[in-house]
Amino acid sequence: MPKAVIEDWDQFSAYLAAQPFCQWSAQKQQELASGMHSELRRSSVQPPPKNDNADLAAALAAMA
């Protein structure tokens, strides 16, 4: 049994590079490297969730 399944690595690399997902991922990698998506990093940081207990305590205090 041969050790290498892929005999022509250059041909296989060219085949993979021509696949749509590989082209898309290479484009996205280039965009990320150039900083085109830096606004995504800022928007992914969410503010902490609102504390509903404080609203409940305020409502109960108003009823007393």
Coordinates of C-alpha atoms in Angstrom, one line a residue:
M1 CA 0.0 0.0 0.0
P2 CA 1.5 3.3 -1.0
K3 CA 2.1 5.9 1.7
A4 CA 1.0 8.9 -0.4
V5 CA -2.6 8.9 -1.7
I6 CA -2.1 12.2 -3.6
E7 CA 0.5 11.7 -6.2
D8 CA 0.6 15.2 -7.7
W9 CA 0.3 17.7 -4.8
D10 CA 0.4 20.8 -7.1
Q11 CA -2.5 19.5 -9.2
F12 CA -4.5 18.7 -6.0
S13 CA -3.8 22.2 -4.6
A14 CA -4.9 23.8 -7.8
Y15 CA -8.1 21.7 -7.7
L16 CA -8.8 22.8 -4.1
A17 CA -8.1 26.4 -4.9
A18 CA -10.7 26.3 -7.6
Q19 CA -13.5 25.2 -5.3
P20 CA -16.1 27.8 -4.4
F21 CA -15.8 27.4 -0.6
C22 CA -12.0 27.6 -0.8
Q23 CA -12.2 30.8 -2.9
W24 CA -14.7 32.3 -0.5
S25 CA -12.7 31.5 2.6
A26 CA -9.5 32.8 1.0
Q27 CA -11.3 36.1 0.2
K28 CA -12.7 36.4 3.8
Q29 CA -9.2 35.6 5.2
Q30 CA -7.8 38.4 3.0
E31 CA -10.6 40.8 4.1
L32 CA -10.0 40.0 7.8
A33 CA -6.2 40.5 7.4
S34 CA -6.8 43.9 5.8
G35 CA -9.1 45.0 8.5
M36 CA -12.3 45.3 6.5
H37 CA -14.3 43.6 9.1
S38 CA -13.0 45.4 12.2
E39 CA -16.4 46.8 12.9
L40 CA -17.7 43.2 13.5
R41 CA -15.3 42.8 16.4
R42 CA -16.7 45.9 18.1
S43 CA -20.3 45.1 17.6
S44 CA -19.9 41.5 18.9
V45 CA -19.1 42.9 22.4
Q46 CA -22.6 43.1 24.0
P47 CA -23.5 45.2 27.0
P48 CA -24.2 43.2 30.1
P49 CA -27.8 42.1 30.4
K50 CA -30.2 44.3 32.3
N51 CA -30.8 43.4 36.0
D52 CA -34.5 42.6 36.3
N53 CA -34.1 42.2 40.0
A54 CA -33.5 45.9 40.4
D55 CA -36.8 46.7 38.5
L56 CA -38.6 44.2 40.6
A57 CA -37.3 45.7 43.9
A58 CA -38.2 49.2 42.7
A59 CA -41.7 48.1 41.8
L60 CA -42.2 46.3 45.2
A61 CA -40.8 49.4 47.0
A62 CA -43.3 51.6 45.2
M63 CA -46.2 49.3 46.3
A64 CA -45.2 49.4 50.0

